[in-house]
Amino acid sequence: MIDKFLELHTLSKSEYLELLQYWENEEVVKRLRTEAVSLRKQYYGDKVFTRGLIEFTNYCKNNCYYCGIRNGNRHVDRYRLTEDEILECCQTGYELGYHTFVLQGGEDPYYHDERMEHIIRAVKNQFPDCALTLSLGEKSYESYRRFREAGADRYLLRHETADETLYRSLHPSSMSLKARKQCLFDLKELGYQVGAGFMVGAPGQTLEHLAEDLVFLQELQPQMIGIGPFVPHHDTIYAEEKAGSVELTLFLLSVIRIMFPKVLLPATTALGTMDPRGREKGLAAGANVVMPNLSPVKNRKLYELYDNKICTGEEAAECRGCLGRRVASAGYRLVEDRGDALV
Ligand code: 5AD
Ligand code: FES
């Protein structure tokens, strides 16, 4: 079955489940990692792309049970960045060599369509050679269409889990997996480069759920895939749960690279939070993107999706420098390209 995977790069759900059961088997881990690294080399050489992440609002109308900034958490000091503040973050990032900006926030109705369009146009006007990625959660087809028309290039919306029952246990009944998947297909239809993804080790998650995630990704064919370990947040019902495994996350990065040789795959902040060399290990497992924080330092600690999140005290330049060194130490090269998906 492993030979079959290495040859065909695709399996059935039951075969994925069988494959995932090897995540602690050193020999298999090594074989997959070697193949993953060789595939990413083939398409991307030693390049690692950067995305400047701007966390522009920590207001959120949703109440995902695992998330630190969910609406029900009364202990969060809420903030919103103005358009000028967002542009300042971009300017700082641009000077540091970033050519992709990610505007990420909770689902915050304050940023209605006109306001978002204005921000998108301003960023694209001022930085025409940069890609703009949005990550603002679930919107209507019409809103996504307007943002796309205003100039947005990419959209990140993790599906979180492709299993109905697990999805329902992690979210209140106002949210549904069906709506989430619809958003992802809408975004694809509108011509966005789309990113999906999930947490590894979310409360109640089994290897079978993860096999389902892989099958869903195969159906969606996203250009970007974001995965990271679940990390408990002290103000959620999962405060006492175990965090997701770094090793399993690394194994999944290799599997995903093999399934999607050209995919843009970040070594995430959550991975760096769970292991001081997590992002370097992520690159060594098949990842090819890093997403340093460009948010104003005064706001960073307030965008606390999970406990002990790294980089919350650093200036933008420090994160850029730090990641450049980390990427180099893993044997790769941080580049300044937009880093669009290869078609
Ligand atoms: N641990 C790890 N990742 C989390 N996210 C939200 N809460 C947590 C947590 N406690 C992830 C979700 C979301 C992304 C922005 O952050 O997958 O889509
Ligand atoms: Fe932010 Fe290392 S990436 S300090």
Short mmCIF file of C-alpha atoms and ligand atoms in Angstrom, two decimals:
data_model
loop_
_atom_site.label_atom_id
_atom_site.label_comp_id
_atom_site.label_asym_id
_atom_site.label_seq_id
_atom_site.Cartn_x
_atom_site.Cartn_y
_atom_site.Cartn_z
CA MET A 1 0.00 0.00 0.00
CA ILE A 2 2.89 2.37 0.73
CA ASP A 3 4.46 1.47 -2.60
CA LYS A 4 1.13 2.10 -4.24
CA PHE A 5 0.89 5.55 -2.61
CA LEU A 6 4.40 6.49 -3.68
CA GLU A 7 3.62 5.43 -7.21
CA LEU A 8 0.09 6.80 -7.68
CA HIS A 9 0.05 9.67 -5.14
CA THR A 10 -3.55 8.87 -4.34
CA LEU A 11 -5.43 6.28 -2.29
CA SER A 12 -8.95 5.39 -1.16
CA LYS A 13 -10.20 6.41 2.27
CA SER A 14 -9.57 2.99 3.80
CA GLU A 15 -6.08 2.96 2.32
CA TYR A 16 -5.35 6.44 3.73
CA LEU A 17 -6.43 5.16 7.13
CA GLU A 18 -4.02 2.25 6.77
CA LEU A 19 -1.25 4.65 5.69
CA LEU A 20 -1.84 7.00 8.64
CA GLN A 21 -1.45 4.10 11.05
CA TYR A 22 2.25 4.14 10.19
CA TRP A 23 2.83 7.63 11.58
CA GLU A 24 5.02 6.35 14.39
CA ASN A 25 6.91 3.87 12.21
CA GLU A 26 10.34 5.41 11.67
CA GLU A 27 11.07 3.63 8.44
CA VAL A 28 7.81 4.66 6.79
CA VAL A 29 8.08 8.23 8.13
CA LYS A 30 11.53 8.46 6.56
CA ARG A 31 10.43 7.02 3.22
CA LEU A 32 7.54 9.44 2.89
CA ARG A 33 9.63 12.38 4.04
CA THR A 34 12.31 11.61 1.47
CA GLU A 35 9.74 11.42 -1.31
CA ALA A 36 8.00 14.62 -0.12
CA VAL A 37 11.27 16.56 -0.03
CA SER A 38 12.28 15.33 -3.45
CA LEU A 39 8.91 16.35 -4.95
CA ARG A 40 9.06 19.84 -3.49
CA LYS A 41 12.63 20.20 -4.76
CA GLN A 42 11.48 19.15 -8.20
CA TYR A 43 8.87 21.94 -8.37
CA TYR A 44 10.23 24.62 -6.07
CA GLY A 45 13.97 23.98 -5.73
CA ASP A 46 15.18 25.37 -2.42
CA LYS A 47 12.68 28.26 -2.39
CA VAL A 48 10.50 29.03 0.59
CA PHE A 49 7.77 31.65 0.14
CA THR A 50 6.74 34.18 2.78
CA ARG A 51 3.31 35.59 3.49
CA GLY A 52 3.04 38.65 5.71
CA LEU A 53 0.17 37.95 8.10
CA ILE A 54 -1.91 40.92 9.26
CA GLU A 55 -4.39 40.00 11.98
CA PHE A 56 -6.70 42.97 11.46
CA THR A 57 -9.59 42.18 13.83
CA ASN A 58 -10.07 39.83 16.76
CA TYR A 59 -13.83 40.42 16.90
CA CYS A 60 -15.73 37.33 15.82
CA LYS A 61 -19.43 36.55 15.68
CA ASN A 62 -18.80 32.81 15.75
CA ASN A 63 -18.18 30.55 18.68
CA CYS A 64 -15.95 27.70 17.52
CA TYR A 65 -15.36 25.80 20.75
CA TYR A 66 -11.58 25.45 20.31
CA CYS A 67 -10.79 29.06 19.43
CA GLY A 68 -9.51 31.66 21.88
CA ILE A 69 -11.15 34.63 20.14
CA ARG A 70 -14.59 33.04 19.82
CA ASN A 71 -17.48 35.38 20.53
CA GLY A 72 -18.33 33.82 23.90
CA ASN A 73 -14.93 34.56 25.41
CA ARG A 74 -15.48 37.65 27.56
CA HIS A 75 -11.82 37.85 28.56
CA VAL A 76 -10.58 39.02 25.16
CA ASP A 77 -9.59 42.64 24.76
CA ARG A 78 -11.03 43.29 21.27
CA TYR A 79 -9.39 45.44 18.60
CA ARG A 80 -9.85 46.46 14.99
CA LEU A 81 -7.22 47.95 12.68
CA THR A 82 -8.13 50.94 10.53
CA GLU A 83 -7.45 50.94 6.82
CA ASP A 84 -4.47 53.23 7.45
CA GLU A 85 -3.05 50.86 10.05
CA ILE A 86 -3.45 47.94 7.64
CA LEU A 87 -1.65 49.90 4.92
CA GLU A 88 1.14 50.74 7.35
CA CYS A 89 1.61 47.03 8.10
CA CYS A 90 1.79 46.36 4.36
CA GLN A 91 4.32 49.17 3.90
CA THR A 92 6.53 47.73 6.64
CA GLY A 93 6.18 44.30 5.07
CA TYR A 94 6.92 45.59 1.60
CA GLU A 95 10.15 47.16 2.82
CA LEU A 96 11.10 43.79 4.32
CA GLY A 97 10.57 42.07 0.98
CA TYR A 98 7.08 40.62 1.34
CA HIS A 99 5.05 40.26 -1.85
CA THR A 100 2.01 38.59 -0.34
CA PHE A 101 -0.16 40.04 2.40
CA VAL A 102 -2.72 37.96 4.26
CA LEU A 103 -5.57 39.89 5.86
CA GLN A 104 -6.86 37.55 8.54
CA GLY A 105 -9.56 38.20 11.09
CA GLY A 106 -12.51 36.82 12.94
CA GLU A 107 -15.92 37.01 11.30
CA ASP A 108 -16.50 40.67 12.11
CA PRO A 109 -19.60 42.37 10.61
CA TYR A 110 -17.97 45.78 11.14
CA TYR A 111 -15.97 45.01 7.99
CA HIS A 112 -19.01 44.89 5.71
CA ASP A 113 -18.57 44.45 1.98
CA GLU A 114 -18.01 48.11 1.08
CA ARG A 115 -15.45 48.55 3.83
CA MET A 116 -13.58 45.41 2.75
CA GLU A 117 -13.69 46.43 -0.91
CA HIS A 118 -12.22 49.79 0.01
CA ILE A 119 -9.40 48.15 1.96
CA ILE A 120 -8.71 45.61 -0.82
CA ARG A 121 -8.58 48.35 -3.49
CA ALA A 122 -6.29 50.49 -1.32
CA VAL A 123 -3.83 47.64 -0.73
CA LYS A 124 -3.80 46.56 -4.39
CA ASN A 125 -3.44 50.16 -5.54
CA GLN A 126 -0.52 50.89 -3.29
CA PHE A 127 1.18 47.51 -3.80
CA PRO A 128 0.26 46.43 -7.33
CA ASP A 129 3.06 43.88 -7.51
CA CYS A 130 1.82 42.05 -4.39
CA ALA A 131 -0.72 39.27 -3.99
CA LEU A 132 -3.53 39.83 -1.51
CA THR A 133 -4.92 36.89 0.44
CA LEU A 134 -8.09 37.14 2.51
CA SER A 135 -8.95 34.98 5.50
CA LEU A 136 -12.21 36.33 6.91
CA GLY A 137 -14.34 33.24 7.18
CA GLU A 138 -17.65 32.35 5.61
CA LYS A 139 -19.31 34.92 3.32
CA SER A 140 -21.95 34.81 0.60
CA TYR A 141 -21.04 34.08 -3.00
CA GLU A 142 -21.87 37.71 -3.76
CA SER A 143 -19.44 39.04 -1.11
CA TYR A 144 -16.68 36.76 -2.34
CA ARG A 145 -17.41 37.94 -5.88
CA ARG A 146 -17.14 41.60 -4.86
CA PHE A 147 -13.85 41.03 -3.01
CA ARG A 148 -12.45 39.20 -6.00
CA GLU A 149 -13.49 42.00 -8.31
CA ALA A 150 -11.87 44.51 -5.95
CA GLY A 151 -8.58 42.65 -6.46
CA ALA A 152 -8.26 39.85 -3.90
CA ASP A 153 -6.19 36.98 -5.30
CA ARG A 154 -6.38 34.22 -2.73
CA TYR A 155 -8.57 33.03 0.13
CA LEU A 156 -7.78 30.87 3.15
CA LEU A 157 -10.66 29.03 4.79
CA ARG A 158 -9.75 25.88 6.64
CA HIS A 159 -12.52 23.30 6.43
CA GLU A 160 -11.43 22.30 10.01
CA THR A 161 -12.68 18.71 9.62
CA ALA A 162 -14.44 16.91 6.78
CA ASP A 163 -16.36 14.67 9.18
CA GLU A 164 -19.94 15.79 9.92
CA THR A 165 -20.06 14.46 13.47
CA LEU A 166 -16.69 15.83 14.49
CA TYR A 167 -17.53 19.17 12.84
CA ARG A 168 -20.71 19.37 14.92
CA SER A 169 -18.87 18.55 18.13
CA LEU A 170 -16.32 21.35 17.55
CA HIS A 171 -18.82 24.04 16.51
CA PRO A 172 -22.17 25.39 17.67
CA SER A 173 -25.25 24.44 15.66
CA SER A 174 -25.22 27.81 13.87
CA MET A 175 -22.30 26.52 11.82
CA SER A 176 -22.29 23.61 9.40
CA LEU A 177 -19.77 21.62 7.41
CA LYS A 178 -22.06 21.91 4.40
CA ALA A 179 -21.93 25.73 4.46
CA ARG A 180 -18.18 25.63 4.93
CA LYS A 181 -17.64 23.33 1.96
CA GLN A 182 -19.98 25.45 -0.16
CA CYS A 183 -17.83 28.51 0.58
CA LEU A 184 -14.73 26.66 -0.57
CA PHE A 185 -16.34 25.59 -3.84
CA ASP A 186 -17.69 29.13 -4.39
CA LEU A 187 -14.21 30.57 -3.90
CA LYS A 188 -12.76 28.13 -6.42
CA GLU A 189 -15.43 28.97 -8.94
CA LEU A 190 -14.66 32.68 -8.55
CA GLY A 191 -11.06 32.08 -9.53
CA TYR A 192 -9.40 32.54 -6.17
CA GLN A 193 -6.35 30.47 -5.31
CA VAL A 194 -7.94 28.61 -2.41
CA GLY A 195 -6.54 27.29 0.83
CA ALA A 196 -8.28 24.68 2.99
CA GLY A 197 -6.96 22.75 5.97
CA PHE A 198 -7.49 21.37 9.43
CA MET A 199 -6.08 21.02 12.92
CA VAL A 200 -4.21 17.87 13.83
CA GLY A 201 -5.26 16.34 17.15
CA ALA A 202 -8.45 18.36 17.59
CA PRO A 203 -10.49 17.05 20.54
CA GLY A 204 -12.22 13.81 19.51
CA GLN A 205 -10.32 13.48 16.24
CA THR A 206 -9.26 10.00 15.12
CA LEU A 207 -7.05 8.81 12.28
CA GLU A 208 -10.22 7.94 10.42
CA HIS A 209 -11.30 11.58 10.56
CA LEU A 210 -7.92 12.56 9.14
CA ALA A 211 -8.34 10.04 6.32
CA GLU A 212 -11.65 11.76 5.54
CA ASP A 213 -9.82 15.12 5.45
CA LEU A 214 -7.39 13.76 2.88
CA VAL A 215 -10.24 12.48 0.73
CA PHE A 216 -11.98 15.86 0.92
CA LEU A 217 -8.79 17.68 -0.07
CA GLN A 218 -8.51 15.34 -3.02
CA GLU A 219 -11.99 16.34 -4.11
CA LEU A 220 -11.46 20.09 -3.57
CA GLN A 221 -7.96 20.28 -5.10
CA PRO A 222 -6.96 23.45 -3.23
CA GLN A 223 -3.83 25.39 -4.19
CA MET A 224 -2.88 25.89 -0.53
CA ILE A 225 -3.29 23.64 2.51
CA GLY A 226 -2.83 24.84 6.09
CA ILE A 227 -2.45 22.28 8.86
CA GLY A 228 -1.13 22.65 12.37
CA PRO A 229 -1.45 20.91 15.71
CA PHE A 230 -4.44 21.73 17.90
CA VAL A 231 -3.22 23.80 20.87
CA PRO A 232 -5.56 24.22 23.85
CA HIS A 233 -6.64 27.70 24.88
CA HIS A 234 -7.21 28.31 28.62
CA ASP A 235 -10.55 30.12 28.12
CA THR A 236 -12.24 27.36 26.11
CA ILE A 237 -14.00 24.11 27.06
CA TYR A 238 -10.93 22.31 25.71
CA ALA A 239 -8.51 23.99 28.14
CA GLU A 240 -7.51 20.63 29.65
CA GLU A 241 -7.31 18.67 26.38
CA LYS A 242 -4.05 17.33 25.04
CA ALA A 243 -2.38 19.27 22.24
CA GLY A 244 -2.02 17.70 18.80
CA SER A 245 1.13 15.74 18.02
CA VAL A 246 4.01 17.46 16.24
CA GLU A 247 5.14 14.12 14.77
CA LEU A 248 1.71 13.33 13.34
CA THR A 249 1.52 16.84 11.87
CA LEU A 250 4.91 16.34 10.20
CA PHE A 251 3.83 12.97 8.84
CA LEU A 252 0.68 14.56 7.38
CA LEU A 253 2.75 17.33 5.78
CA SER A 254 4.72 14.67 3.93
CA VAL A 255 1.57 12.79 2.91
CA ILE A 256 -0.01 16.03 1.64
CA ARG A 257 3.11 16.99 -0.32
CA ILE A 258 3.05 13.60 -2.03
CA MET A 259 -0.68 13.87 -2.78
CA PHE A 260 -0.28 17.44 -4.12
CA PRO A 261 3.31 17.90 -5.32
CA LYS A 262 2.76 21.57 -6.29
CA VAL A 263 0.70 22.66 -3.31
CA LEU A 264 1.67 25.73 -1.26
CA LEU A 265 2.07 24.28 2.20
CA PRO A 266 3.01 26.39 5.23
CA ALA A 267 5.03 25.34 8.23
CA THR A 268 2.53 26.96 10.60
CA THR A 269 2.86 29.11 13.70
CA ALA A 270 0.99 26.45 15.70
CA LEU A 271 3.71 23.95 14.72
CA GLY A 272 6.35 26.47 15.84
CA THR A 273 4.45 26.93 19.09
CA MET A 274 4.43 23.22 19.94
CA ASP A 275 8.12 22.71 19.13
CA PRO A 276 10.87 25.34 19.09
CA ARG A 277 12.14 23.88 15.82
CA GLY A 278 8.67 22.98 14.55
CA ARG A 279 8.75 25.21 11.48
CA GLU A 280 12.21 23.96 10.43
CA LYS A 281 10.95 20.39 10.86
CA GLY A 282 7.88 21.31 8.80
CA LEU A 283 10.10 22.46 5.94
CA ALA A 284 12.10 19.26 6.21
CA ALA A 285 8.85 17.27 5.95
CA GLY A 286 7.65 18.94 2.75
CA ALA A 287 6.33 22.43 3.61
CA ASN A 288 7.42 25.38 1.44
CA VAL A 289 5.76 28.47 2.94
CA VAL A 290 6.18 30.46 6.16
CA MET A 291 3.80 33.12 7.42
CA PRO A 292 5.54 35.63 9.65
CA ASN A 293 3.48 38.07 11.65
CA LEU A 294 3.15 41.64 10.37
CA SER A 295 0.49 42.75 12.85
CA PRO A 296 1.29 45.77 15.02
CA VAL A 297 3.11 44.57 18.14
CA LYS A 298 0.53 46.24 20.41
CA ASN A 299 -2.21 43.96 19.02
CA ARG A 300 -0.37 40.68 18.68
CA LYS A 301 -1.00 39.20 22.09
CA LEU A 302 -4.70 39.93 21.65
CA TYR A 303 -4.99 37.67 18.60
CA GLU A 304 -4.70 34.62 20.77
CA LEU A 305 -6.32 31.65 19.04
CA TYR A 306 -4.47 29.29 21.38
CA ASP A 307 -2.10 29.51 24.36
CA ASN A 308 1.61 30.37 24.14
CA LYS A 309 1.43 31.54 20.52
CA ILE A 310 4.94 32.48 19.37
CA CYS A 311 6.11 35.77 17.82
CA THR A 312 3.69 37.94 19.78
CA GLY A 313 6.42 40.17 21.18
CA GLU A 314 8.53 40.63 18.08
CA GLU A 315 8.76 43.52 15.64
CA ALA A 316 8.04 42.69 11.99
CA ALA A 317 11.72 42.98 11.12
CA GLU A 318 12.66 40.54 13.86
CA CYS A 319 10.25 37.92 12.55
CA ARG A 320 11.57 38.37 9.03
CA GLY A 321 15.17 38.03 10.23
CA CYS A 322 14.42 35.14 12.52
CA LEU A 323 12.59 33.19 9.83
CA GLY A 324 15.25 33.90 7.24
CA ARG A 325 17.82 32.30 9.56
CA ARG A 326 15.54 29.39 10.40
CA VAL A 327 14.81 28.68 6.74
CA ALA A 328 18.52 28.85 5.92
CA SER A 329 19.33 26.50 8.81
CA ALA A 330 16.91 23.97 7.30
CA GLY A 331 18.83 24.20 4.01
CA TYR A 332 16.35 26.41 2.14
CA ARG A 333 16.21 29.98 0.88
CA LEU A 334 13.57 32.55 1.82
CA VAL A 335 12.58 34.32 -1.41
CA GLU A 336 10.67 37.51 -2.15
CA ASP A 337 8.46 36.16 -4.99
CA ARG A 338 4.67 36.47 -4.84
CA GLY A 339 4.70 32.68 -4.74
CA ASP A 340 1.59 31.99 -6.80
CA ALA A 341 0.30 28.46 -7.24
CA LEU A 342 1.87 26.59 -10.16
CA VAL A 343 -0.88 25.66 -12.60
N1 5AD B 1 -5.27 25.44 18.12
C1 5AD B 1 -4.74 25.37 16.89
N2 5AD B 1 -5.26 26.00 15.83
C2 5AD B 1 -6.36 26.73 16.03
N3 5AD B 1 -7.10 27.46 15.19
C3 5AD B 1 -8.12 28.02 15.88
N4 5AD B 1 -8.04 27.68 17.17
C4 5AD B 1 -6.95 26.87 17.30
C5 5AD B 1 -6.36 26.16 18.39
N5 5AD B 1 -6.87 26.22 19.60
C6 5AD B 1 -6.88 27.46 13.76
C7 5AD B 1 -8.14 27.08 12.98
C8 5AD B 1 -8.42 28.32 12.15
C9 5AD B 1 -7.06 28.97 12.06
C10 5AD B 1 -7.09 30.43 11.76
O1 5AD B 1 -6.50 28.74 13.33
O2 5AD B 1 -7.89 25.95 12.16
O3 5AD B 1 -8.95 28.02 10.89
FE1 FES B 2 8.69 35.71 14.63
FE2 FES B 2 10.86 34.04 14.81
S1 FES B 2 9.36 34.20 13.28
S2 FES B 2 10.39 35.83 15.98
#
